[in-house]
Structure formats: structure tokens, C-alpha cells
Coordinates of C-alpha atoms and ligand atoms in Angstrom, one line a residue:
M1171 CA -26.2 -6.7 -20.2
A1172 CA -23.1 -6.4 -18.0
L1173 CA -20.1 -8.1 -17.2
V1174 CA -19.1 -9.2 -13.7
V1175 CA -16.4 -10.8 -12.3
Q1176 CA -16.6 -12.6 -9.0
K1177 CA -13.8 -14.0 -7.1
F1178 CA -13.8 -16.8 -4.6
G1179 CA -11.2 -17.1 -2.0
G1180 CA -10.1 -20.4 -0.4
T1181 CA -12.2 -20.3 2.5
S1182 CA -15.3 -19.8 0.5
V1183 CA -14.6 -23.0 -1.8
A1184 CA -13.2 -24.8 1.1
D1185 CA -15.4 -28.0 0.7
P1186 CA -18.1 -29.3 -2.0
Q1187 CA -21.2 -27.5 -0.2
K1188 CA -19.5 -24.1 -0.2
I1189 CA -18.5 -24.6 -4.0
L1190 CA -22.1 -25.4 -4.6
A1191 CA -23.0 -22.4 -2.7
A1192 CA -20.7 -20.0 -4.5
A1193 CA -21.8 -21.8 -7.8
K1194 CA -25.6 -20.6 -6.7
K1195 CA -24.3 -17.0 -6.5
A1196 CA -22.5 -17.1 -9.9
I1197 CA -25.6 -18.5 -11.4
A1198 CA -27.7 -15.8 -9.9
R1199 CA -25.7 -13.1 -11.4
Q1200 CA -26.1 -14.8 -14.8
Q1201 CA -29.8 -15.3 -14.5
G1202 CA -29.6 -11.1 -13.4
G1203 CA -28.9 -10.8 -17.3
H1204 CA -25.1 -10.5 -16.9
Q1205 CA -22.1 -12.1 -18.2
V1206 CA -20.3 -13.9 -15.5
V1207 CA -16.4 -14.7 -15.0
V1208 CA -15.6 -16.5 -11.7
V1209 CA -11.9 -16.3 -10.5
V1210 CA -11.3 -19.5 -8.0
S1211 CA -8.6 -19.5 -5.4
A1212 CA -7.3 -23.0 -4.4
M1213 CA -9.8 -25.0 -1.8
G1214 CA -9.2 -23.8 1.7
H1215 CA -5.5 -24.1 2.9
Q1216 CA -4.7 -26.3 -0.3
T1217 CA -1.5 -23.9 -1.1
D1218 CA -0.2 -24.1 2.4
V1219 CA -0.5 -27.9 2.2
L1220 CA 1.2 -28.0 -1.3
V1221 CA 4.0 -25.7 0.0
D1222 CA 4.5 -28.1 3.1
L1223 CA 4.8 -31.4 0.5
A1224 CA 7.3 -29.6 -1.2
K1225 CA 9.2 -28.8 1.8
Q1226 CA 9.3 -32.5 3.1
I1227 CA 10.7 -33.4 -0.5
S1228 CA 13.2 -30.8 -0.4
D1229 CA 14.9 -27.8 1.6
R1230 CA 15.0 -25.7 -1.6
P1231 CA 12.8 -26.7 -4.2
S1232 CA 13.3 -25.1 -7.5
A1233 CA 11.0 -22.2 -8.0
R1234 CA 9.7 -23.7 -11.5
E1235 CA 8.8 -26.6 -9.9
M1236 CA 7.1 -24.7 -7.0
D1237 CA 4.9 -23.1 -9.5
M1238 CA 4.0 -26.4 -11.3
L1239 CA 2.9 -27.5 -7.8
L1240 CA 0.9 -24.6 -6.6
S1241 CA -0.6 -23.9 -9.8
T1242 CA -2.4 -27.5 -9.1
G1243 CA -4.5 -26.0 -6.3
E1244 CA -6.4 -23.7 -8.3
Q1245 CA -6.9 -26.3 -11.0
V1246 CA -8.6 -28.5 -8.7
S1247 CA -11.0 -26.0 -7.7
V1248 CA -12.0 -24.6 -11.1
A1249 CA -12.7 -28.2 -12.4
L1250 CA -15.1 -28.7 -9.2
F1251 CA -16.4 -25.2 -9.4
A1252 CA -17.5 -25.8 -13.4
M1253 CA -19.2 -29.2 -12.5
A1254 CA -21.1 -27.6 -9.8
I1255 CA -22.6 -25.2 -12.0
Q1256 CA -23.1 -28.0 -14.6
S1257 CA -24.7 -30.2 -11.9
L1258 CA -27.3 -27.1 -11.4
G1259 CA -28.2 -27.2 -14.9
H1260 CA -26.2 -24.4 -16.2
K1261 CA -23.2 -23.9 -18.7
A1262 CA -19.9 -23.3 -17.4
V1263 CA -16.3 -23.9 -18.8
S1264 CA -13.2 -23.9 -16.4
L1265 CA -9.7 -22.6 -17.9
T1266 CA -6.3 -22.4 -16.4
G1267 CA -4.1 -19.2 -16.5
A1268 CA -2.4 -20.5 -19.6
Q1269 CA -5.7 -21.7 -21.3
I1270 CA -7.0 -18.1 -20.7
G1271 CA -3.6 -16.5 -22.3
I1272 CA -2.5 -14.7 -19.1
R1273 CA 1.1 -14.0 -20.1
T1274 CA 3.5 -13.4 -17.0
D1275 CA 7.2 -12.6 -17.2
S1276 CA 9.5 -15.6 -15.8
T1277 CA 9.8 -14.7 -12.1
H1278 CA 8.7 -18.0 -10.7
T1279 CA 6.6 -17.9 -7.5
K1280 CA 6.2 -14.1 -7.7
A1281 CA 5.5 -13.5 -11.6
R1282 CA 3.8 -10.4 -12.8
I1283 CA 1.3 -10.2 -15.6
K1284 CA 2.4 -8.8 -19.0
S1285 CA -0.8 -9.1 -21.0
I1286 CA -4.0 -11.2 -21.1
S1287 CA -5.9 -12.3 -24.2
T1288 CA -9.7 -11.9 -24.1
D1289 CA -10.7 -13.8 -27.1
H1290 CA -11.1 -17.1 -25.4
V1291 CA -13.0 -16.0 -22.6
K1292 CA -15.4 -13.7 -24.8
K1293 CA -16.2 -16.7 -27.1
I1294 CA -17.1 -18.8 -24.2
L1295 CA -19.2 -16.0 -22.7
D1296 CA -21.1 -15.3 -26.0
G1297 CA -21.8 -19.0 -26.0
G1298 CA -23.9 -18.4 -22.9
A1299 CA -21.5 -20.3 -20.4
I1300 CA -20.0 -19.1 -17.2
V1301 CA -16.3 -19.1 -17.4
I1302 CA -14.5 -20.3 -14.4
A1303 CA -10.7 -19.1 -14.3
A1304 CA -8.1 -20.2 -12.1
G1305 CA -6.6 -17.7 -10.1
F1306 CA -2.9 -16.9 -9.0
Q1307 CA -1.3 -18.2 -12.2
G1308 CA -0.1 -17.5 -15.7
I1309 CA 2.4 -18.7 -18.4
D1310 CA 5.6 -17.4 -19.4
Q1311 CA 6.9 -16.7 -23.1
D1312 CA 8.4 -20.2 -23.0
G1313 CA 5.3 -21.8 -21.6
N1314 CA 6.3 -22.4 -18.1
I1315 CA 3.8 -22.4 -15.5
T1316 CA 4.0 -19.2 -13.2
T1317 CA 2.5 -18.0 -10.2
L1318 CA 1.7 -14.6 -9.0
G1319 CA 2.7 -14.7 -5.6
R1320 CA 0.6 -15.8 -2.4
G1321 CA -2.7 -14.1 -2.4
G1322 CA -2.5 -13.4 -6.3
S1323 CA -6.1 -14.6 -7.1
D1324 CA -7.2 -11.1 -6.2
T1325 CA -4.7 -9.7 -8.8
T1326 CA -6.2 -12.3 -11.3
A1327 CA -9.7 -11.2 -10.6
V1328 CA -9.0 -7.5 -10.9
A1329 CA -6.9 -7.9 -13.9
L1330 CA -9.5 -9.9 -15.8
A1331 CA -12.0 -7.3 -14.9
A1332 CA -9.7 -4.6 -16.2
V1333 CA -9.2 -6.3 -19.8
L1334 CA -12.6 -7.4 -20.3
D1335 CA -13.9 -3.9 -19.1
A1336 CA -16.1 -5.5 -16.3
D1337 CA -18.6 -3.4 -14.7
L1338 CA -17.8 -4.9 -11.5
C1339 CA -15.5 -7.1 -9.7
E1340 CA -17.0 -8.9 -6.8
I1341 CA -14.4 -10.3 -4.1
Y1342 CA -16.1 -12.8 -1.9
T1343 CA -14.0 -13.5 1.2
D1344 CA -14.2 -14.6 4.9
V1345 CA -14.8 -11.0 6.0
D1346 CA -17.8 -8.8 5.1
G1347 CA -15.7 -6.0 4.1
V1348 CA -13.2 -3.3 4.7
Y1349 CA -13.2 -2.0 8.4
T1350 CA -11.9 0.8 9.6
T1351 CA -9.3 -1.5 11.8
D1352 CA -9.0 -5.3 12.3
P1353 CA -11.8 -6.0 14.0
R1354 CA -10.1 -9.3 15.6
M1355 CA -8.1 -6.8 17.4
L1356 CA -10.3 -4.1 18.0
P1357 CA -13.9 -5.2 18.4
E1358 CA -15.4 -1.6 18.0
A1359 CA -14.1 -1.4 14.6
R1360 CA -16.6 -0.5 12.1
R1361 CA -17.2 -1.8 8.5
L1362 CA -16.8 1.0 5.5
A1363 CA -19.8 1.4 3.0
S1364 CA -17.1 2.8 0.6
I1365 CA -13.4 3.5 0.5
S1366 CA -11.1 5.3 -2.1
Y1367 CA -8.3 3.2 -4.0
D1368 CA -5.6 5.6 -2.4
E1369 CA -7.0 4.7 1.2
M1370 CA -7.2 1.1 0.5
L1371 CA -3.6 1.3 -0.8
E1372 CA -2.4 3.0 2.0
L1373 CA -4.2 0.7 4.3
A1374 CA -3.6 -2.6 2.3
S1375 CA -0.1 -3.0 2.5
L1376 CA -0.1 -1.8 6.1
G1377 CA -1.7 -4.8 7.4
A1378 CA -5.3 -4.4 6.7
G1379 CA -4.9 -7.9 4.7
V1380 CA -8.4 -7.9 3.1
M1381 CA -7.1 -7.7 -0.5
H1382 CA -3.6 -8.3 -2.0
P1383 CA -2.2 -4.9 -2.6
R1384 CA -1.3 -5.4 -6.2
S1385 CA -4.8 -6.0 -7.1
I1386 CA -5.9 -2.2 -5.6
E1387 CA -2.9 -1.0 -8.0
F1388 CA -4.5 -2.8 -10.9
A1389 CA -8.1 -1.6 -10.0
K1390 CA -6.8 1.8 -9.4
K1391 CA -4.7 1.9 -12.8
F1392 CA -8.1 0.8 -14.8
G1393 CA -11.0 1.9 -12.7
V1394 CA -12.1 -1.4 -11.7
K1395 CA -15.1 -0.8 -9.3
V1396 CA -14.4 -3.8 -6.6
L1397 CA -17.3 -4.8 -4.0
V1398 CA -15.6 -6.7 -1.2
R1399 CA -18.4 -9.1 0.1
S1400 CA -18.8 -12.1 2.5
S1401 CA -19.5 -15.3 1.1
F1402 CA -21.6 -16.4 4.1
K1403 CA -23.4 -13.2 5.4
D1404 CA -25.6 -11.3 3.3
V1405 CA -24.4 -7.8 4.1
P1406 CA -23.7 -4.9 1.6
G1407 CA -19.7 -5.1 1.8
T1408 CA -17.6 -2.1 1.0
V1409 CA -17.1 -0.6 -2.4
I1410 CA -13.5 0.3 -3.6
L1411 CA -13.7 3.2 -6.0
A1412 CA -12.0 6.4 -7.1
A1413 CA -11.6 9.1 -4.6
E1414 CA -13.8 11.5 -6.8
E1415 CA -16.6 9.2 -6.1
S1416 CA -16.1 8.7 -2.3
T1417 CA -16.8 10.4 0.7
P1418 CA -13.7 12.4 2.0
R1419 CA -13.1 11.7 5.7
P1420 CA -10.1 12.8 8.0
A1421 CA -9.9 9.2 8.6
S1422 CA -11.2 6.2 7.2
G1423 CA -9.0 3.7 8.8
V1424 CA -6.2 2.9 11.4
A1425 CA -3.7 0.4 10.2
L1426 CA -1.2 -1.7 12.0
A1427 CA 2.0 -3.4 10.7
K1428 CA 3.2 -5.5 13.7
D1429 CA 6.6 -6.4 12.7
E1430 CA 8.8 -3.5 11.9
A1431 CA 12.4 -3.2 12.3
R1432 CA 14.3 0.3 12.1
I1433 CA 18.1 0.8 10.9
T1434 CA 19.5 4.2 11.4
L1435 CA 23.0 5.4 10.0
E1436 CA 24.3 8.0 12.1
N1437 CA 26.1 11.2 11.2
I1438 CA 26.5 10.3 7.4
P1439 CA 27.8 13.2 5.4
D1440 CA 24.8 15.8 4.7
Q1441 CA 25.4 16.0 0.9
P1442 CA 24.2 14.7 -2.5
G1443 CA 24.5 11.0 -3.0
S1444 CA 24.2 9.8 0.3
S1445 CA 20.8 8.5 0.1
H1446 CA 21.4 7.1 -3.2
A1447 CA 24.1 4.8 -2.0
L1448 CA 22.5 3.3 0.6
F1449 CA 18.8 3.0 -1.2
S1450 CA 20.4 1.7 -4.5
Q1451 CA 22.5 -0.7 -2.6
L1452 CA 19.1 -2.1 -0.5
A1453 CA 17.3 -2.3 -3.5
A1454 CA 20.2 -4.2 -5.5
S1455 CA 19.6 -6.7 -2.5
G1456 CA 15.8 -6.7 -3.2
I1457 CA 14.9 -5.4 0.0
A1458 CA 11.7 -3.4 -0.1
V1459 CA 12.1 -0.2 2.3
D1460 CA 9.0 1.2 4.1
M1461 CA 9.6 4.2 6.1
I1462 CA 12.5 6.6 5.1
V1463 CA 13.4 9.5 7.4
Q1464 CA 16.4 11.7 7.2
N1465 CA 16.8 14.3 9.9
V1466 CA 17.7 17.8 8.9
G1467 CA 21.2 17.3 10.6
Q1468 CA 23.6 19.7 11.9
G1469 CA 27.3 20.2 11.4
G1470 CA 27.1 19.0 7.7
R1471 CA 26.1 15.5 8.7
A1472 CA 22.7 13.9 9.0
D1473 CA 20.9 10.5 10.3
I1474 CA 19.1 8.5 7.8
S1475 CA 16.6 5.8 9.3
F1476 CA 14.4 3.7 7.6
T1477 CA 12.4 0.8 8.4
V1478 CA 11.9 -2.7 7.0
P1479 CA 9.6 -5.8 7.8
A1480 CA 11.4 -7.5 10.8
D1481 CA 12.2 -10.5 8.6
D1482 CA 14.4 -8.7 6.2
L1483 CA 16.7 -7.2 9.2
T1484 CA 19.8 -9.1 8.9
G1485 CA 19.9 -8.5 5.0
A1486 CA 19.3 -4.9 5.5
L1487 CA 21.8 -4.7 8.5
D1488 CA 24.4 -6.2 6.2
V1489 CA 24.0 -3.6 3.3
S1490 CA 23.6 -0.8 6.0
N1491 CA 27.0 -1.6 7.4
Q1492 CA 28.6 -1.9 4.4
V1493 CA 27.3 1.7 3.2
A1494 CA 28.2 3.1 6.6
R1495 CA 31.7 2.0 6.1
Q1496 CA 32.0 3.7 2.7
L1497 CA 30.3 6.9 3.8
A1498 CA 31.9 7.2 7.1
A1499 CA 29.1 6.9 9.4
T1500 CA 29.8 7.1 13.1
G1501 CA 27.4 4.4 13.7
V1502 CA 24.7 1.9 13.0
S1503 CA 21.9 1.3 15.2
H1504 CA 18.5 -0.8 15.1
D1505 CA 15.5 -1.9 16.8
A1506 CA 13.5 -4.9 15.8
E1507 CA 10.8 -4.6 18.2
L1508 CA 8.7 -2.0 16.7
A1509 CA 5.2 -1.5 15.3
K1510 CA 4.0 1.1 12.7
V1511 CA 0.2 2.6 13.3
S1512 CA -1.0 4.5 10.5
V1513 CA -3.9 6.7 9.9
V1514 CA -5.6 6.9 6.6
G1515 CA -8.0 9.4 5.5
V1516 CA -8.3 11.5 1.8
G1517 CA -10.1 14.2 3.7
M1518 CA -7.0 15.1 5.8
E1519 CA -5.5 17.0 3.3
R1520 CA -8.3 19.7 3.7
E1521 CA -8.5 19.8 7.6
E1522 CA -6.5 21.3 10.1
G1523 CA -5.3 19.7 13.1
V1524 CA -5.5 16.0 12.3
A1525 CA -1.9 15.3 13.1
G1526 CA -2.3 17.1 16.6
R1527 CA -5.5 14.9 17.3
M1528 CA -3.4 11.6 16.4
F1529 CA -0.6 12.7 18.6
T1530 CA -2.6 13.9 21.4
A1531 CA -4.4 10.6 22.0
L1532 CA -1.2 8.7 21.8
S1533 CA 0.4 11.0 24.2
A1534 CA -3.0 10.6 26.4
A1535 CA -2.1 6.8 26.3
G1536 CA 1.3 7.3 27.5
I1537 CA 2.7 6.1 24.1
N1538 CA 6.0 7.4 23.0
V1539 CA 6.1 8.0 19.2
R1540 CA 9.7 7.0 18.0
M1541 CA 9.4 8.3 14.3
I1542 CA 6.9 10.1 12.2
T1543 CA 6.2 10.2 8.5
T1544 CA 3.3 11.6 6.7
S1545 CA 1.7 11.7 3.2
E1546 CA -1.1 13.8 2.0
I1547 CA -3.5 11.1 3.1
K1548 CA -1.7 9.3 5.8
I1549 CA 0.1 9.8 9.0
S1550 CA 2.2 7.0 10.4
V1551 CA 4.0 6.7 13.6
L1552 CA 6.4 4.0 14.7
V1553 CA 5.9 2.9 18.3
D1554 CA 7.3 0.1 20.4
K1555 CA 5.5 -3.2 19.6
K1556 CA 4.3 -3.6 23.2
D1557 CA 2.2 -0.4 22.8
A1558 CA 0.8 -1.3 19.4
Q1559 CA -2.6 -2.3 20.6
A1560 CA -3.2 0.5 22.7
A1561 CA -1.9 2.8 20.2
V1562 CA -4.5 1.6 17.6
Q1563 CA -7.3 1.9 20.0
A1564 CA -6.3 5.4 20.9
V1565 CA -6.0 6.7 17.6
H1566 CA -9.3 4.8 16.4
R1567 CA -11.2 6.6 19.1
A1568 CA -9.7 10.0 18.5
F1569 CA -11.2 10.1 15.3
G1570 CA -14.5 8.6 16.2
L1571 CA -14.3 5.6 14.0
E1572 CA -16.3 3.2 16.4
A1573 CA -19.1 5.5 15.6
E1574 CA -18.8 5.1 11.7
T1575 CA -21.8 4.3 10.1
T1576 CA -21.8 1.3 8.0
D1577 CA -25.1 1.7 6.4
G1578 CA -25.4 2.4 2.4
G1579 CA -22.9 -0.3 1.7
A1580 CA -23.6 0.5 -1.9
D1581 CA -25.5 -2.2 -3.4
V1582 CA -23.7 -1.5 -6.6
A1583 CA -24.2 -5.2 -7.1
G1584 CA -27.9 -5.2 -7.7
S1585 CA -28.7 -1.9 -9.3
Q1586 CA -26.3 0.2 -11.3
L1587 CA -24.8 -2.5 -13.8
V1588 CA -25.6 -0.5 -16.7
K1589 CA -22.9 -1.1 -19.3
S1590 CA -21.5 2.0 -21.0
S1591 CA -18.6 0.4 -23.4
P1592 CA -19.3 -2.3 -25.5
L1593 CA -18.2 -5.7 -24.8
D1594 CA -16.2 -6.4 -27.8
V1595 CA -13.3 -4.2 -27.1
V1596 CA -10.6 -6.3 -27.0
R1597 CA -7.7 -4.7 -24.9
R1598 CA -4.4 -6.3 -24.8
L1599 CA -2.4 -4.6 -22.4
E1600 CA 1.2 -4.8 -22.4
G1601 CA 3.3 -4.3 -19.1
M1602 CA 0.0 -4.2 -17.1
E1603 CA 1.8 -4.5 -13.8
D1604 CA 4.6 -2.1 -14.7
L1605 CA 5.3 0.8 -12.1
A1606 CA 3.0 3.4 -13.0
I1607 CA 4.2 6.9 -11.9
E1608 CA 1.3 9.2 -12.8
D1609 CA 2.6 12.8 -12.0
C1610 CA 5.5 14.4 -10.3
Q1611 CA 4.7 17.9 -8.9
L1612 CA 6.5 20.9 -7.6
D1613 CA 5.3 22.9 -4.8
S1614 CA 7.9 25.6 -4.0
S1615 CA 5.6 27.5 -1.8
Q1616 CA 6.2 26.1 1.6
A1617 CA 8.6 26.8 4.5
L1618 CA 10.3 24.2 6.8
V1619 CA 10.4 24.4 10.5
T1620 CA 13.0 22.1 12.3
F1621 CA 13.2 21.6 16.1
T1622 CA 16.9 19.9 16.8
D1623 CA 16.5 19.1 20.2
L1624 CA 13.3 18.2 21.9
P1625 CA 13.2 15.8 24.8
D1626 CA 12.5 12.2 23.6
K1627 CA 9.4 11.2 25.6
P1628 CA 5.9 10.8 25.4
G1629 CA 3.6 13.9 24.4
V1630 CA 6.5 15.9 22.5
A1631 CA 5.0 15.8 19.5
A1632 CA 1.6 16.2 20.6
D1633 CA 2.6 19.1 22.6
V1634 CA 4.2 20.9 19.4
F1635 CA 1.3 20.3 17.1
E1636 CA -1.2 21.2 19.7
E1637 CA 0.6 24.6 19.8
V1638 CA 0.8 24.6 16.1
G1639 CA -2.9 23.8 15.7
R1640 CA -4.0 26.4 18.0
A1641 CA -2.0 29.1 16.0
G1642 CA -4.2 27.8 13.2
L1643 CA -1.0 26.7 11.1
F1644 CA -1.7 24.1 8.4
V1645 CA 0.7 21.7 8.5
D1646 CA 1.8 19.6 5.2
M1647 CA 4.6 17.3 5.7
I1648 CA 5.7 16.2 9.2
V1649 CA 8.7 14.0 10.2
Q1650 CA 10.2 13.0 13.3
S1651 CA 13.7 11.4 13.0
H1652 CA 14.7 8.6 15.3
P1653 CA 15.9 10.3 18.4
R1654 CA 19.7 10.0 19.6
N1655 CA 20.8 10.6 22.9
G1656 CA 17.6 11.1 24.1
L1657 CA 16.7 14.2 22.0
A1658 CA 14.4 14.2 19.1
E1659 CA 14.3 16.0 15.9
I1660 CA 10.8 17.1 14.5
S1661 CA 10.4 19.1 11.3
F1662 CA 7.4 20.3 9.2
T1663 CA 6.3 22.2 6.3
V1664 CA 3.8 25.0 6.2
P1665 CA 2.5 27.5 3.5
A1666 CA 5.2 29.8 2.8
G1667 CA 2.8 32.8 3.5
D1668 CA 2.6 31.6 7.0
R1669 CA 6.2 31.6 7.6
D1670 CA 6.5 34.6 10.1
K1671 CA 3.5 33.2 12.2
A1672 CA 5.6 29.7 12.2
I1673 CA 8.5 31.5 13.3
D1674 CA 6.8 32.9 16.0
V1675 CA 4.9 29.8 17.2
A1676 CA 8.2 27.7 16.9
Q1677 CA 10.1 30.1 18.9
K1678 CA 7.7 30.0 21.9
I1679 CA 7.5 26.3 21.6
A1680 CA 11.4 25.8 21.4
A1681 CA 11.6 28.6 24.5
T1682 CA 9.4 27.0 26.8
R1683 CA 10.7 23.3 26.0
G1684 CA 14.5 23.9 25.9
A1685 CA 14.6 23.1 22.4
T1686 CA 16.5 24.9 19.7
V1687 CA 14.6 26.0 16.3
A1688 CA 16.6 25.9 13.3
D1689 CA 16.2 28.8 10.8
V1690 CA 13.0 28.4 8.6
P1691 CA 14.0 28.4 5.0
H1692 CA 11.5 28.3 1.9
V1693 CA 11.8 24.8 0.7
A1694 CA 10.5 23.1 -2.4
K1695 CA 8.5 19.9 -2.2
L1696 CA 8.5 17.4 -4.8
S1697 CA 5.9 14.6 -5.0
I1698 CA 5.9 11.5 -7.0
T1699 CA 2.7 9.9 -7.2
G1700 CA 1.6 6.4 -8.8
V1701 CA 1.0 2.7 -8.3
G1702 CA 3.3 0.3 -7.5
I1703 CA 5.4 2.6 -5.7
R1704 CA 6.1 0.5 -2.5
S1705 CA 5.8 -3.1 -4.2
H1706 CA 8.6 -2.2 -6.6
A1707 CA 11.8 -2.4 -4.8
G1708 CA 14.2 0.6 -5.7
V1709 CA 11.7 3.0 -6.9
A1710 CA 13.0 5.5 -3.9
D1711 CA 16.2 5.1 -5.5
R1712 CA 15.2 6.1 -9.0
L1713 CA 14.2 9.5 -7.2
F1714 CA 17.5 9.9 -5.3
K1715 CA 20.0 9.3 -8.1
P1716 CA 18.8 11.9 -10.5
L1717 CA 18.9 14.2 -7.7
A1718 CA 22.5 13.0 -6.6
D1719 CA 23.7 13.2 -10.1
C1720 CA 22.9 16.8 -10.6
G1721 CA 24.1 17.9 -6.8
I1722 CA 21.0 18.4 -5.4
N1723 CA 20.9 18.1 -1.7
I1724 CA 17.7 16.2 0.0
D1725 CA 16.5 18.1 3.1
L1726 CA 13.7 15.6 4.0
V1727 CA 12.0 12.6 2.7
S1728 CA 8.8 10.8 3.4
T1729 CA 7.4 7.8 2.1
S1730 CA 4.0 6.0 1.6
E1731 CA 2.4 3.3 -0.6
V1732 CA 1.3 5.8 -3.5
R1733 CA 3.5 8.8 -2.9
L1734 CA 7.2 9.7 -2.3
N1735 CA 7.8 13.3 -1.3
V1736 CA 11.1 15.1 -1.0
V1737 CA 12.0 18.4 0.1
V1738 CA 14.8 20.3 -1.3
A1739 CA 16.0 24.0 -1.1
A1740 CA 13.8 26.3 -3.1
E1741 CA 16.2 27.2 -5.4
H1742 CA 16.9 24.0 -6.6
G1743 CA 12.9 23.3 -7.3
E1744 CA 12.8 23.8 -10.7
K1745 CA 15.8 21.9 -11.6
S1746 CA 14.7 18.9 -9.4
L1747 CA 11.4 19.0 -11.3
K1748 CA 12.9 18.7 -14.7
V1749 CA 15.4 15.8 -13.8
L1750 CA 12.6 13.7 -12.0
R1751 CA 10.3 14.3 -14.9
E1752 CA 13.0 13.1 -17.2
A1753 CA 14.0 10.2 -14.7
F1754 CA 10.3 9.0 -14.6
G1755 CA 9.6 9.5 -18.5
L1756 CA 6.9 12.1 -17.8
S1757 CA 6.8 15.0 -20.3
Ligands
LIG675 N1 -4.3 -20.1 -3.4 C1 -3.2 -19.0 -3.6 C2 -2.8 -18.8 -2.2 O1 -3.3 -19.3 -1.2 C3 -3.8 -17.9 -4.1 C4 -4.8 -17.0 -3.6 O2 -5.7 -17.6 -2.8 O3 -5.0 -15.9 -3.7 O4 -1.8 -17.6 -2.0
LIG676 MG1 -6.1 -17.0 -0.5

């Protein structure tokens, strides 16, 4: 016997017929010989209706009362769901978050789970009933009802699957799986049979929008196998699992973040502490920064650019102007009409020329690339908003994603539910949603190539990386900073063993494009990996602060959902590793 958690989203329980249909799915699972916990969202758009009601009463309803109100949506749907199962002749018990014992902190409207008790749920399961759990809600230490933030039922489902040691967490929704890109925007998008947690994390907060990112963090942290599938169509869906169990592809998907805004602080002192000054104050204002790009700079001065969701632009500009004054920057510029296009794939680490392929596709479509950052499994470019859709299509085709096979879909659901660990392991997990920094690694075997004054026009990045690809250079990090005065700066790292070759190629590129190549130093790259890196404001600063405190200057930064990379001078590598490991509590 295995334990399965099934989650039904709002559209899957939008009316009584749909609730009955969903109830039949839960019963079918139970009759397959499994214990079943169902997590339900509020019916249809009920949560929006409640939010709207509150607004009609008050401009600023208190967060505590909002939670009291919003939690009722799920309370209605669990009761109806349990009645549906009972009407079909089976046993079911509905429970609120508080009744289950989902303890959260007291951050109303976006609370984080601290622990979940499993006793009550297990007793009911052992009695032969299906447990119907209200999604999205919990209770704080003073007994106040809290909610986990919009879309939080996914997190409830995966968290319950984790503590109950479930074999599978099925997410029933209105889409039939995870696609190579948003099919509403690009009809040639294909459903993926499987995807790894990291790829999903990199895609999720980028706009794939299938699941709440925090739920994927949970799944990764506790190794919960997740199956996303349609409530309405009988198709296999997409399994989300560990990278070791998934197929490595150079590209699994292309994501679009439509409303990005960029801010650049120009000519700030290129010295330890500058980044810390900026990002600590942004974090203190609760602004979560997305892309961070610092150029290599000249004459002891550098530019720092970063992006935030367009909604946060005003707040981020206030902080930036203030910090710019403190640091005697020569200016602050911004642009609110941008979009970020990212290609994600766990296999890109092991394949040459992936970046070149992406930039060439963009260039062929006449799209100018404004900024570039990379992680091991992701390349992100910032483009003008008007070019966003064309950019997604160009990149999607460049990797042949329209031809991705979607069969297989892994019917983990049917066959492989073999239980390994005993059900009675009660795990009460403290701090389940804390930021989990898994590792900090040092790679001191890289060389850094920088072009300081390439012309800022479509095709430049493509041009550079085609040349680099032809020379067989294996590129790791790529950063293109925000162009200024019509000139762009592109940096990339290569294995130090390829340094001479890199210098040759770089000089050739520079000579024919009228650009300058800075000297090519040995550098050290530090990578912090973990879960929750993006969703916790201020993580970037936890990295900048210890380096600033011991006077280590940062040459290059790149960020992603699950990783933060910084490049420092090679001689500071060991020391940086030591202080970062201390700062993040890694031994
Ligand atoms: N009902 C909540 C919302 O609409 C939670 C959820 O659906 O996941 O945000
Ligand atoms: Mg929902």
C-alpha cells in the first residue's frame, strides 16, 4: 500500500459536477489500494471574489482579517468534497489547516510553514477514510489563521506529501502538464514527459506558471515526486523529479518574464562593499531582485544593473537613488519596458555552443540583447518588451523544442507505487520552509575574458559566441552588462587551461569589431546553490556582506533561481570560500 497526495486546483472544483468528478478520482486511487490525502483549493475564482469583497469594505483591510476571510474559500470546498465522496458511498473527513496542525509563522497573507503534525491525518487514513485537507492555510502559534500566499495550495500539497512520506503528489490542474513554453503564446509548444526540480524551479518563477515555485522548492528538498496532470483530459502529464532520474537536454524549456524593469547605478566605486550597500538596502525594503549584473568596469569604477518586477520599480528606484548618492555614482538610469527570456536545460552544462545557438537565433530575428546572465542550467537575456514573443519563438525553434516527444509521460501513477519506507515514520519538520543553502563551491580554474566596448546592436553577442564556439572554447559564465553610450560589455569565463586560446580568439574578435579586450586574469568562481534563493529577499546580500567585510572585491555576479555565482580574483578564492561557508553555516 502506498500513500498518494492529490491536489485539485480551483478550476478542478469550480462547480458541484467537477467536485464529484474529482471525488471519483480520489476514490479510484483509494480502490487501487492506496491511502489518499486530497488537498483542495477554493472553488473557481472564489479567492478573487473574497479579495474583491474585502476591497469594497476597506482600502486597507488588516492582513489578519484577510486570512480569516480567504481561508473560508478552502473551507467550503473541503466540506463539499468530503460530502461528494460520502455521497458516492465512501469514507471521507475534511480538515482545515488548523485541524491538521499546519503551523506557520505569523506573516499574514504570506505565511511560511514551520511544521506539520501528521498524527491526526494518519489516524483518519488508518481508519479507512480519505482525508480532504484545506489548501493554502495554517495557524500561527497564537492560534490565528494564516494563509500561504496566492497559489499556496500547491505548497500545502507538496508539504503534506513530504511529511507523510507520500509516494506521489499528483497536481490536478487545468493544463495537462509542463510545456516547453507557454502554449497560449506559442502553439508549437510541446508537453514534456519529465523535467527535473531544478529546471522546473528555474522555469517556475520565470513565468511558466504551472506550479507555485515554493512548492517545487519543497519537492526538491524532500524528494517528493510530483505529477502534474489535467483534471479534464486523460493524458499522462509531466513528472517532476531529481535531475539524476531525468533526461538531460541542452534545453528543456523557454520561459518569459514579461514585466521586468532594469535599474543601473553608473560609475560606482569598484571596491568591496558597493554591492553590499545597494543590495542590503533593497533587501531591507523587501524588494526581491532578479537579475544582477555588475560589469568589469574601468578606471576603478563599475556599473551595477539589476532587474525587478515592473511593479517594484518605484520602490527600487527610491532605494537606488539614495544608495547612488552615498556611493557618489554619476547617475541612475532605468527602463521599465523589458522582458526576460530564458532557456533552461540541465544538459547545457555538458554541451558546447548552447549560448551561441541562442544568441544567433535572436540575432537572426533582429532582436537586440540588452543584458545577459547565466547559471549552469540557464541562460537569460533581457530584451525590449515588444520583441518578447518573437524572441521566445526564435529560441524555442533554435533548440528544436517544437519537435520534443511527449510520449512516455510516465504513468508513475499506475504502476510504480511501491512503498519503500514504513508509513508510521512521523516527521515533524521544524523550519521546513527555511532557505536551504546546500553548498558553496569554489572553482579557481577559470580565466575571465572581457570586451569593454563592443557596439550595442543586434547580433553582437551572437557574433562573439559563434567565434568562441568555432574555436571550441567551453564557456561557463556569461555576463553582458547594460550598455552605456552605445557600447556593450561582455564577459565570459573559460577553463584556465584554455586561457591562451581564449586570448587569441578574443583578440581576433576585438580587432575585427573595433573593441578592446581587457587582460585575461585567472579568476575564482564561487557558487552558492540551494532552494529558496530567489524567493527569500536578501539572499544576494548574505553573499555580498561577508566578502565586503573582509575586503574582497567582486568582479562579476550572476544570479538564478537556485544559484548565485560570483567571480573574484583567483588569490581570494580560498578566503572567499571560507567566509561564505561560515556565513551560510556550511562546515
Ligand atoms: N485559493 C488560493 C488562491 O486562489 C490558493 C490556491 O488556489 O492555491 O490563491
Ligand atoms: Mg489556484
